Amino acid sequence: MTGKPKLALYWAASCGGCEIAVLGIDERILKVAEAFDIVFWPCVLDGKVRSIEKMADKEIELCLFNGAIRTSEQEYMARLLRQKSKVLVAFGSCAHEGCIPGLGNVATREEIFQISYHDTPSTVNPEGTRPQAETEVAEGTLYLPHFYDTVKTLGQTVEVDYYLPGCPPEPERIWDALTAILTGALPPPGAVIGAQTTVCDECPRTREEKKIKEFKRTWEIIPDPEVCLLEQGIICCGIATRAGCGALCPTVGSPCIGCYGPNEGVQDFGARMMTALASVIDSDDPQEIESIISRGIPDPIGSFYRFSLAHGQLRRCALPLEADTLDATKAA
Amino acid sequence: MAEKVGVYICHCGSNIAGMVDVEGLARWAGANLEDVTVARDYKFMCSSLGQELIEEDIKKEGLTRVVVGACSPHLHEKTFRKACANAGLNPYLMQMASLREQISWVSSDKDKATEKAKALISGAVRRVIEQEELFASEAPVNPNTLVVGGGVTGIQAALELADAGYHVYLVEREPSIGGHMAQFDKTFPTLDCSACILTPKMSDVGQHESITLLSYAEVEEVTGYVGNFHARIRKRARSVKEADCTGCGVCIEKCPKKVIDDVFEAGLGYRKAIYRPFPQAVPKYPVIDREACTYYLKGTCKACEKFCPTNAIDFEQQDSFLDLDVGNVILATGFDMFDSTRLPQYGYGRLANVFSNLEFERMCNAAGPTDGKVVLRDGVTTPESIAIVHCVGSRDKKHNPYCSAVCCMAALKFGHLAIEKTGAQVYSFYIDMRTPHKNYEEFYDRLLAEGMQFVRGRVAEVTDAARLPGEEGKLIVQSEDTLAGRQRRTPVDMVVLMGALEPRHDARETALKFGISCSMNGWFTERHPKLDPVATMTDGVFIAGVCQGPKDIPDSVAQGAAAAARVMAMITKGTVLIEPVVATIHEENCSGCRICNNLCPYNAITFLEDKGVSYVNAALCKGCGTCVAACPAQAISGAHFSNEQIFSEIEGLLYDAISGNGAGHKVEPAGVPA
Amino acid sequence: MSDTFEPKIVAFLCNWCSYRAADLAGTSRIKYEPNVRIIRVMCSGRVDPTFVLKAFSLGADGVMIAGCHPGECHYLEQNYKAMRRYYMLRHTLRSMGMEDDRLRLQWASAAEGVQLAAAINEMIEQVRALGPLNWSANWHENGRRLEALGRLAQEHAEAMEVPA
Amino acid sequence: MKYSYYPGCSLEKNAASYHESTMAIAGPLGLDFVEVEDWNCCGATEYHALNQTAAYALIARNLAQATKNEGLDTLVAPCSACYLNLRKCDKYMATEPELAGRVSQALAEAGLSYKGGTLHVRHLLDIVYNDVGLETLQAKTTRPLKGLRVAPYYGCMIVRPGFHNGDDDPEYPVTLDRILTALGAELVDFPMKAHCCGGHMTQISEATGFELIRRLIKSADDYEADLIVTICPMCQLNLDGFQGAMNRHFGTSYHIPVLYFTQLIGLALGLAPRDLGVGSEIVSAKEALSKIGAEVEEAEVATPRQRRDDKALPMPGRRGEG
Amino acid sequence: MHEPSRRDGFQGEVIAATPGGESLLTCIQCGTCGGSCPSGADMDHTPRQLFAMINAGLRQDVLHSNTPWYCVSCYYCTVRCPKEIPITELMYTLKRMAVREGAYDDSKAPDFSRTFIRWVEDYGRSFELGLMGTHMIRHNPFGAFKIADMGIGMITKGRMAFSPTRIKGMDGLKRILAKAKQLEAQA
């Protein structure tokens, strides 16, 4: 046993991009290896859950947890790692605010299974087989994790010490965070490690006062390279998205889609986008306003909650009435 | 450290206690709400004793927050803020819950009302904990005052202020001040000659060194705030150079063009194209009516110019603009007269000898078109019988639901004048005789004694269709004598319609211009119907006279003086407290996206190019919070209405509903008492 | 109290018109149902969509936003911003499967106590007809979530008994 | 312009001339009327006094029948009483759920149904004034009614209860006036133009009924009208049919013929009196109509002689001149 | 909104049976109705008095009053009423109440209505000759002479039908009216 502080990295409902992002800090990864004893990183090293289970509470110094919580197994791991780690970091957008997996909250488990195991053209499943939580075989019962109706963020599942936003977090920000943690120069627990302002702050485009008569889809115009995309009618989330990426997308003419999540203290990313855009619609006539909105924003959830549906105030779309809800007293 | 909140529930006599279990509510708050250290109920919290209660607790218990469950904050927020301040607690750490207006007075089930009260109190407690110390800033009060409307009300207000040594700008739409009162012959109940008591006041205004009289002018726009308004005045082109005009009146004499005077003579008389509404007009300068003047129509004539001894005529004169800085505004814009053609059954405009009340006023006026003779439309015949019809367009859902307040007394006055001048038989057709003022009932008695006949019954119609002998050639007033319970046809020579007083046709635009509101009937809304009748919801803007609601001359004058007194108080104090409820942009959070830049109607938000952030000018900010709600980066905070405060209030209000934090839900149906 | 569903409505009233309309309803003793809980804001333009979403997530069954009539805003034109946000919000809430009647934009001048009371009653009726919103119940899994969790824990615990 | 047409009982017989003249002018004015199939009596004012549900059910049957006229959503009634009943029923079927419910149940008994607002009920006067228009009338006039002093008489039921279509004033309506002026007639400023003819009063209380008739006839006579022009069969019946009895009752000798406005339009259009049912009135209009064609200076509203001199004060609403 | 306080008693009945009747509560006894009524001179009470009596709960006096029966449905009162009370409708309501309870002194008017309607109920159309005949013989045998010339005129001018027309859908109409009366009885 070395005396080095222990480091764990885990992925739950995520695409793996965060893992790559960690390696994105290039050779500095070696510094990390020097500084830490990496005890658990399923994507990169071999390791056993059991060995974690065997650890004493808080034995792990730092756990970088990426991915949202979609299955019982992920929730179990979240609880386990929380128990064993001093510092638990929600790493990346999925853990922070649900991200793309969180968009699953527009549907139910039933609907998702229906699509992925029947409806998709590439599916051949004449028996209509579906993953079962329990399967009896000769050897006994086989278990699969239970698949939830609703994707939750890490913060909604266990207590989180720090959030590192981004899909994925920029290597530099990751490094900043790591050094901060190593040097103990940490913000108060619960904080988001990152900038306190939004993408426009880093965006090179020129901005004027805003008045919008029509919202445009990206394919509808070739945007002027100098002028603010929003002023050209393109829904750019830069106004509401936490800075830190260096305004990569808008700089190259593609609107910000909000992967860095809301700014400091904001409780609902979508609400900020809605209120800001609505405020600058250039019309006082109800009919006109309604048509500007419905024509320009065919998919409000996709436009305003692409990364934060699970994290917003409403967290998901209404369940169909038949979906059975949990008896409250048993919750969590 | 945790806050110490004091909760005070007012009984408001039985107003609240009658519908809300106030003791229970206080007990509940004390026992169940976090951070509540004191919870009391008391008969009248707004009483000095009630306030002392709070002050003592602040001192003794070291309260850091106060919640008062009583009436609407619009009534007593100031009171309780003062109480807190007296005890050394920042007044903005007090929050009111409107248990009376929002619960006891609108509910009919005591249990449900009490439940709602719990929610409101819990909301207020949660909110107040988030509230922050704020400090009202002071702004100087400009000692000049803008008075809009030169009727007797505006004149009174202007003189009160000017005599006290403060400068007044008096703006009047017509060429002369004087308003409706200048058109009257006598005033009830004293029968003073209207001109005799008004014209001295008018000339005082004309000569007063502290009054700038802007007649034939209108207010274009008003900006700024209490103590510091800026008003833009449009002086319409008189076509007469006031500087050169001596008011000799030759021009009027020589003008060949005669037109009907629809304004001052109520359409009963004529005036010239260049005119002065009436001989004692103030200012004395005439005006050319460009719609009527031959020169403007045909390009020739110029008689006035030829004969003017001082070359004061200026056909090219343009409207001019005047920018004024004033500290306060008094609106005394008066009323319009009901157009009786809207009630065809009374025949006005169709039957020659049906007259409007204003026409009759002019007819009685010695200086009027008939030299004070009461005659029929033919101009010569003296009526032997006259019917005065009350409530024409008043107390009538189809026109104006309200009582016009002055018509009964005016009708009595007409009765007296008619009897005096013609000896005619005068009938008054009334619904209810309303004479509730000093010496008014006595005046009624007098007219009864003078033989005026009173028929209780609203007139059904006035017709010239004779039915019975003796009706030929007469106007027949058809009514029910409700006291006799019989139909009655009263043949008369002349009918006078007591038309309603109506809000100015442009009252709503005026209200908008000055940032005040109108009642549903279109009268300007006072701050409080009983306790603050001349102030409005907009600090520094006061209302007086009929523009606030129908009233007679004494009441109007009283209000004019009252408004002036309120303004003087402001001026003598010298400064006004500017509510610290303003928006602030936190530079560190602002990304300079400029969403907020064009949201502020007062242009309080500017973009600082150098820093690349937006900035709110607190002096201009009126605290509406629109920018706060709009900022996508949540970089703008609104004092006293911060997100945290409102979030907490929502949580408090819904204390008994399903909590939203994902854990520990009660899913029992909402609404069941907790 | 009756066991019929009593909706909870949170209403945001502007200080100048609608809140005064509520005061007027009070002073003129106009009765309306007690299901509404009023929050005073300076202007309907202050109402942040987050307030509305928060109210829903905290258990409100309906939310009303009330302001001065268009053209009569005490702050000249801010109620138009409120109106635009209302339509934007309604557009999104629809796509999230929430009924329109649960969010209402109401104009009420300071003189319209009667109208405001009537509007409140009407909204309460509409929402009562829709039934409880109970939005946060949407977030919960059926009971198998806990079973599954328990079973995992169980399984792992047993596994640990096996000597390494 | 095609409409459903509900003649009503009166037009079958006693007011046949109203029906005939309406049909006669329809062609020239480009109006096309399709009679409601198997219509029934509207119950006049009588049924309301006995049984509300039955009264409205009776009326509603006509509305239901009218909806059978494919593609015609306007129902025209020349009789004011019928018009008011149909119009009121149509409104209440929409605004009075309880009553409407009962009526619908009743209609269902005969497999009929009517939804308030389906039809647009209008009076013939409204059609002529708004759809045909004064210009057309003027243009088509070949026999101007010059020199004919006519008293326009509206009665109660079209102008009054606020159900009526146009925004004509319930106290002092003018649409008929304008039509007659357009036809060249000399108008009398008839003060009783919207007063009551007494309806069925002659049958309830002769004295009352005759008095109501007298008022109208007297006033028309005071204004030296050659004839009264009406738009309602009940009014015509009272003023024309009972004029003699009224005269006898009061010992007077008024002789004022009463014609339907459609008859005058017909005459102005140059149609033959007989095709317009002229001649069927009890008080002969022969003499009065003989005036048509006489040369008179242009018609204007005539009022009783009045003293006027330069001292005269201007009239309100007649202003502007110096 | 306030619930109008006086929904009980006679006034309540009258209000409930009249479309828009609630406004009766707002009557200020101004007498515009009484003044406007063309047949007001012959009424026992002016409409205004009737409303005061309704307010006072004088059921019998109201129902026995001839006032509603002298209403000629000219609607002047209705359009002139400053409180927009549907007075003509109220008169119909009072007539119906009186008929239902047989509470009227002079049966002339109700009989006229009944006779009129009897023809309508049997034939679907009204029948003037029949109506006048029956009614006159019953209530005013000599009056017939007064208006004889009129009758003769009407006949000679071909304005009087001698036999009623019967509509085709008579059975249907009968069923409708039967049902309507049944429902009215329950209402």
Short mmCIF file of N, CA, C and O in Angstrom, two decimals, chain A residues 207-281:
data_model
loop_
_atom_site.label_atom_id
_atom_site.label_comp_id
_atom_site.label_asym_id
_atom_site.label_seq_id
_atom_site.Cartn_x
_atom_site.Cartn_y
_atom_site.Cartn_z
N ARG A 207 -21.75 42.18 -30.84
CA ARG A 207 -23.12 42.14 -30.35
C ARG A 207 -23.73 43.54 -30.27
O ARG A 207 -23.07 44.49 -29.88
N GLU A 208 -25.02 43.60 -30.67
CA GLU A 208 -25.78 44.85 -30.55
C GLU A 208 -26.99 44.58 -29.67
O GLU A 208 -27.14 43.48 -29.12
N GLU A 209 -27.89 45.60 -29.60
CA GLU A 209 -29.17 45.33 -28.94
C GLU A 209 -29.93 44.31 -29.77
O GLU A 209 -29.75 44.23 -30.99
N LYS A 210 -30.75 43.51 -29.10
CA LYS A 210 -31.37 42.39 -29.81
C LYS A 210 -32.86 42.58 -30.00
O LYS A 210 -33.58 43.00 -29.10
N LYS A 211 -33.31 42.30 -31.24
CA LYS A 211 -34.75 42.27 -31.57
C LYS A 211 -34.91 41.14 -32.55
O LYS A 211 -34.23 41.10 -33.58
N ILE A 212 -35.76 40.18 -32.25
CA ILE A 212 -35.89 39.02 -33.12
C ILE A 212 -37.29 38.91 -33.70
O ILE A 212 -38.28 38.87 -32.97
N LYS A 213 -37.39 38.94 -35.02
CA LYS A 213 -38.69 38.81 -35.69
C LYS A 213 -38.93 37.36 -36.11
O LYS A 213 -40.07 36.94 -36.28
N GLU A 214 -37.83 36.60 -36.25
CA GLU A 214 -37.99 35.22 -36.71
C GLU A 214 -36.80 34.37 -36.24
O GLU A 214 -35.65 34.81 -36.32
N PHE A 215 -37.12 33.20 -35.68
CA PHE A 215 -36.04 32.28 -35.30
C PHE A 215 -35.71 31.40 -36.50
O PHE A 215 -36.61 30.88 -37.16
N LYS A 216 -34.43 31.22 -36.76
CA LYS A 216 -34.03 30.43 -37.93
C LYS A 216 -33.31 29.16 -37.48
O LYS A 216 -32.61 29.15 -36.47
N ARG A 217 -33.48 28.10 -38.29
CA ARG A 217 -32.71 26.88 -38.06
C ARG A 217 -31.36 27.06 -38.74
O ARG A 217 -31.24 27.81 -39.71
N THR A 218 -30.35 26.34 -38.24
CA THR A 218 -28.99 26.57 -38.73
C THR A 218 -28.89 26.40 -40.26
O THR A 218 -28.14 27.08 -40.92
N TRP A 219 -29.71 25.49 -40.80
CA TRP A 219 -29.58 25.23 -42.25
C TRP A 219 -30.31 26.27 -43.09
O TRP A 219 -30.24 26.29 -44.29
N GLU A 220 -30.98 27.17 -42.42
CA GLU A 220 -31.78 28.13 -43.19
C GLU A 220 -30.97 29.32 -43.70
O GLU A 220 -31.36 29.97 -44.66
N ILE A 221 -29.87 29.64 -43.01
CA ILE A 221 -29.06 30.77 -43.48
C ILE A 221 -27.57 30.45 -43.39
O ILE A 221 -27.17 29.56 -42.64
N ILE A 222 -26.81 31.19 -44.15
CA ILE A 222 -25.35 31.17 -43.95
C ILE A 222 -25.02 32.38 -43.10
O ILE A 222 -25.16 33.53 -43.55
N PRO A 223 -24.71 32.17 -41.83
CA PRO A 223 -24.58 33.30 -40.92
C PRO A 223 -23.39 34.20 -41.25
O PRO A 223 -22.38 33.74 -41.75
N ASP A 224 -23.59 35.50 -41.00
CA ASP A 224 -22.50 36.46 -41.11
C ASP A 224 -21.43 36.07 -40.10
O ASP A 224 -21.74 35.83 -38.94
N PRO A 225 -20.16 36.01 -40.51
CA PRO A 225 -19.10 35.50 -39.62
C PRO A 225 -18.77 36.44 -38.46
O PRO A 225 -18.20 36.01 -37.46
N GLU A 226 -19.16 37.70 -38.59
CA GLU A 226 -18.76 38.67 -37.55
C GLU A 226 -19.84 38.85 -36.47
O GLU A 226 -19.56 39.06 -35.32
N VAL A 227 -21.10 38.76 -36.94
CA VAL A 227 -22.21 39.20 -36.07
C VAL A 227 -22.73 38.07 -35.18
O VAL A 227 -22.71 36.91 -35.56
N CYS A 228 -23.17 38.46 -34.00
CA CYS A 228 -23.78 37.54 -33.04
C CYS A 228 -24.81 36.66 -33.74
O CYS A 228 -25.69 37.16 -34.44
N LEU A 229 -24.71 35.35 -33.54
CA LEU A 229 -25.61 34.42 -34.23
C LEU A 229 -27.06 34.66 -33.82
O LEU A 229 -27.96 34.62 -34.65
N LEU A 230 -27.28 34.94 -32.53
CA LEU A 230 -28.65 35.15 -32.05
C LEU A 230 -29.29 36.32 -32.78
O LEU A 230 -30.45 36.26 -33.19
N GLU A 231 -28.50 37.38 -32.98
CA GLU A 231 -29.04 38.54 -33.69
C GLU A 231 -29.40 38.19 -35.12
O GLU A 231 -30.16 38.90 -35.77
N GLN A 232 -28.85 37.06 -35.61
CA GLN A 232 -29.20 36.62 -36.97
C GLN A 232 -30.35 35.63 -36.93
O GLN A 232 -30.68 35.00 -37.94
N GLY A 233 -30.94 35.46 -35.73
CA GLY A 233 -32.12 34.61 -35.63
C GLY A 233 -31.82 33.16 -35.28
O GLY A 233 -32.73 32.37 -35.06
N ILE A 234 -30.52 32.83 -35.21
CA ILE A 234 -30.17 31.45 -34.86
C ILE A 234 -30.17 31.30 -33.35
O ILE A 234 -29.62 32.13 -32.63
N ILE A 235 -30.86 30.25 -32.88
CA ILE A 235 -30.92 30.05 -31.43
C ILE A 235 -29.56 29.59 -30.93
O ILE A 235 -29.17 28.44 -31.13
N CYS A 236 -28.82 30.51 -30.32
CA CYS A 236 -27.50 30.21 -29.77
C CYS A 236 -27.59 30.28 -28.26
O CYS A 236 -28.02 31.29 -27.71
N CYS A 237 -27.24 29.21 -27.59
CA CYS A 237 -27.39 29.14 -26.13
C CYS A 237 -26.23 29.80 -25.40
O CYS A 237 -26.16 29.73 -24.16
N GLY A 238 -25.33 30.43 -26.16
CA GLY A 238 -24.18 31.06 -25.52
C GLY A 238 -24.55 32.06 -24.45
O GLY A 238 -23.86 32.20 -23.44
N ILE A 239 -25.69 32.73 -24.64
CA ILE A 239 -26.10 33.74 -23.68
C ILE A 239 -26.31 33.14 -22.29
O ILE A 239 -26.08 33.80 -21.29
N ALA A 240 -26.73 31.87 -22.24
CA ALA A 240 -27.11 31.29 -20.95
C ALA A 240 -26.13 30.21 -20.49
O ALA A 240 -26.27 29.69 -19.39
N THR A 241 -25.15 29.86 -21.32
CA THR A 241 -24.29 28.72 -21.02
C THR A 241 -23.00 29.15 -20.34
O THR A 241 -22.34 30.10 -20.78
N ARG A 242 -22.64 28.45 -19.29
CA ARG A 242 -21.45 28.78 -18.53
C ARG A 242 -20.22 28.79 -19.44
O ARG A 242 -20.04 27.91 -20.28
N ALA A 243 -19.42 29.82 -19.29
CA ALA A 243 -18.20 29.92 -20.08
C ALA A 243 -17.21 28.83 -19.65
O ALA A 243 -17.39 28.19 -18.61
N GLY A 244 -16.21 28.66 -20.44
CA GLY A 244 -15.19 27.66 -20.08
C GLY A 244 -14.70 26.92 -21.30
O GLY A 244 -13.57 26.42 -21.34
N CYS A 245 -15.52 26.89 -22.35
CA CYS A 245 -15.13 26.15 -23.55
C CYS A 245 -14.32 27.03 -24.49
O CYS A 245 -13.76 26.54 -25.47
N GLY A 246 -14.31 28.34 -24.22
CA GLY A 246 -13.64 29.24 -25.15
C GLY A 246 -14.50 29.55 -26.37
O GLY A 246 -13.99 29.89 -27.42
N ALA A 247 -15.81 29.37 -26.21
CA ALA A 247 -16.75 29.68 -27.29
C ALA A 247 -16.38 28.98 -28.59
O ALA A 247 -16.43 29.56 -29.67
N LEU A 248 -15.98 27.70 -28.46
CA LEU A 248 -15.54 26.94 -29.63
C LEU A 248 -16.56 26.98 -30.76
O LEU A 248 -16.24 27.34 -31.89
N CYS A 249 -17.83 26.62 -30.43
CA CYS A 249 -18.82 26.48 -31.51
C CYS A 249 -19.13 27.81 -32.20
O CYS A 249 -18.96 27.93 -33.41
N PRO A 250 -19.62 28.82 -31.44
CA PRO A 250 -19.97 30.08 -32.13
C PRO A 250 -18.81 30.66 -32.92
O PRO A 250 -19.00 31.21 -34.01
N THR A 251 -17.58 30.46 -32.41
CA THR A 251 -16.42 31.00 -33.12
C THR A 251 -16.35 30.45 -34.54
O THR A 251 -16.03 31.17 -35.48
N VAL A 252 -16.74 29.18 -34.69
CA VAL A 252 -16.68 28.58 -36.03
C VAL A 252 -18.03 28.60 -36.72
O VAL A 252 -18.30 27.83 -37.63
N GLY A 253 -18.96 29.43 -36.21
CA GLY A 253 -20.21 29.63 -36.93
C GLY A 253 -21.30 28.65 -36.59
O GLY A 253 -22.34 28.60 -37.23
N SER A 254 -21.08 27.85 -35.55
CA SER A 254 -22.12 26.91 -35.13
C SER A 254 -22.65 27.37 -33.78
O SER A 254 -21.87 27.67 -32.88
N PRO A 255 -23.97 27.45 -33.64
CA PRO A 255 -24.51 28.00 -32.40
C PRO A 255 -24.15 27.16 -31.18
O PRO A 255 -23.99 25.95 -31.30
N CYS A 256 -23.98 27.80 -30.04
CA CYS A 256 -23.74 27.09 -28.79
C CYS A 256 -24.99 26.29 -28.47
O CYS A 256 -26.12 26.78 -28.60
N ILE A 257 -24.80 25.02 -28.04
CA ILE A 257 -25.95 24.18 -27.71
C ILE A 257 -26.05 23.98 -26.20
O ILE A 257 -26.92 23.24 -25.73
N GLY A 258 -25.15 24.59 -25.45
CA GLY A 258 -25.33 24.66 -24.00
C GLY A 258 -24.71 23.55 -23.19
O GLY A 258 -25.14 23.28 -22.07
N CYS A 259 -23.64 22.89 -23.70
CA CYS A 259 -23.15 21.69 -23.01
C CYS A 259 -22.52 22.02 -21.66
O CYS A 259 -22.42 21.17 -20.80
N TYR A 260 -22.09 23.27 -21.49
CA TYR A 260 -21.46 23.60 -20.20
C TYR A 260 -22.48 23.93 -19.12
O TYR A 260 -22.15 24.30 -18.01
N GLY A 261 -23.76 23.81 -19.48
CA GLY A 261 -24.79 23.99 -18.47
C GLY A 261 -24.98 25.44 -18.09
O GLY A 261 -24.35 26.34 -18.63
N PRO A 262 -25.89 25.66 -17.14
CA PRO A 262 -26.28 27.02 -16.77
C PRO A 262 -25.18 27.74 -16.00
O PRO A 262 -24.26 27.11 -15.48
N ASN A 263 -25.35 29.06 -15.91
CA ASN A 263 -24.39 29.88 -15.18
C ASN A 263 -24.61 29.71 -13.68
O ASN A 263 -25.60 29.15 -13.22
N GLU A 264 -23.67 30.25 -12.93
CA GLU A 264 -23.70 30.15 -11.47
C GLU A 264 -25.08 30.51 -10.91
O GLU A 264 -25.68 31.51 -11.30
N GLY A 265 -25.59 29.64 -10.05
CA GLY A 265 -26.81 29.97 -9.32
C GLY A 265 -28.11 29.75 -10.09
O GLY A 265 -29.18 29.88 -9.53
N VAL A 266 -28.00 29.39 -11.37
CA VAL A 266 -29.22 29.22 -12.16
C VAL A 266 -29.86 27.87 -11.85
O VAL A 266 -29.17 26.86 -11.78
N GLN A 267 -31.18 27.87 -11.63
CA GLN A 267 -31.85 26.63 -11.25
C GLN A 267 -32.47 25.91 -12.44
O GLN A 267 -32.84 24.75 -12.32
N ASP A 268 -32.64 26.61 -13.55
CA ASP A 268 -33.25 25.95 -14.70
C ASP A 268 -32.74 26.60 -15.97
O ASP A 268 -33.10 27.73 -16.30
N PHE A 269 -31.89 25.84 -16.68
CA PHE A 269 -31.25 26.37 -17.89
C PHE A 269 -32.29 26.77 -18.93
O PHE A 269 -32.26 27.87 -19.47
N GLY A 270 -33.27 25.89 -19.15
CA GLY A 270 -34.27 26.15 -20.18
C GLY A 270 -35.02 27.44 -19.91
O GLY A 270 -35.28 28.24 -20.82
N ALA A 271 -35.33 27.66 -18.63
CA ALA A 271 -36.07 28.88 -18.28
C ALA A 271 -35.30 30.12 -18.69
O ALA A 271 -35.85 31.09 -19.21
N ARG A 272 -33.97 30.08 -18.51
CA ARG A 272 -33.15 31.25 -18.86
C ARG A 272 -33.21 31.49 -20.36
O ARG A 272 -33.34 32.61 -20.82
N MET A 273 -33.13 30.40 -21.13
CA MET A 273 -33.19 30.57 -22.58
C MET A 273 -34.57 31.10 -22.99
O MET A 273 -34.67 32.05 -23.75
N MET A 274 -35.61 30.49 -22.42
CA MET A 274 -36.97 30.90 -22.80
C MET A 274 -37.18 32.38 -22.50
O MET A 274 -37.62 33.16 -23.34
N THR A 275 -36.84 32.79 -21.28
CA THR A 275 -37.14 34.16 -20.88
C THR A 275 -36.32 35.13 -21.71
O THR A 275 -36.80 36.16 -22.17
N ALA A 276 -35.04 34.78 -21.96
CA ALA A 276 -34.19 35.71 -22.71
C ALA A 276 -34.70 35.86 -24.15
O ALA A 276 -34.90 36.97 -24.63
N LEU A 277 -34.97 34.72 -24.79
CA LEU A 277 -35.42 34.79 -26.18
C LEU A 277 -36.78 35.50 -26.26
O LEU A 277 -36.97 36.41 -27.07
N ALA A 278 -37.71 35.10 -25.38
CA ALA A 278 -39.05 35.69 -25.43
C ALA A 278 -38.93 37.20 -25.27
O ALA A 278 -39.58 37.98 -25.98
N SER A 279 -38.06 37.63 -24.35
CA SER A 279 -37.99 39.06 -24.05
C SER A 279 -37.63 39.90 -25.28
O SER A 279 -38.04 41.04 -25.38
N VAL A 280 -36.88 39.31 -26.20
CA VAL A 280 -36.44 40.12 -27.34
C VAL A 280 -37.21 39.81 -28.62
O VAL A 280 -36.85 40.26 -29.70
N ILE A 281 -38.31 39.04 -28.49
CA ILE A 281 -39.17 38.86 -29.67
C ILE A 281 -39.76 40.22 -30.03
O ILE A 281 -40.26 40.94 -29.17
#
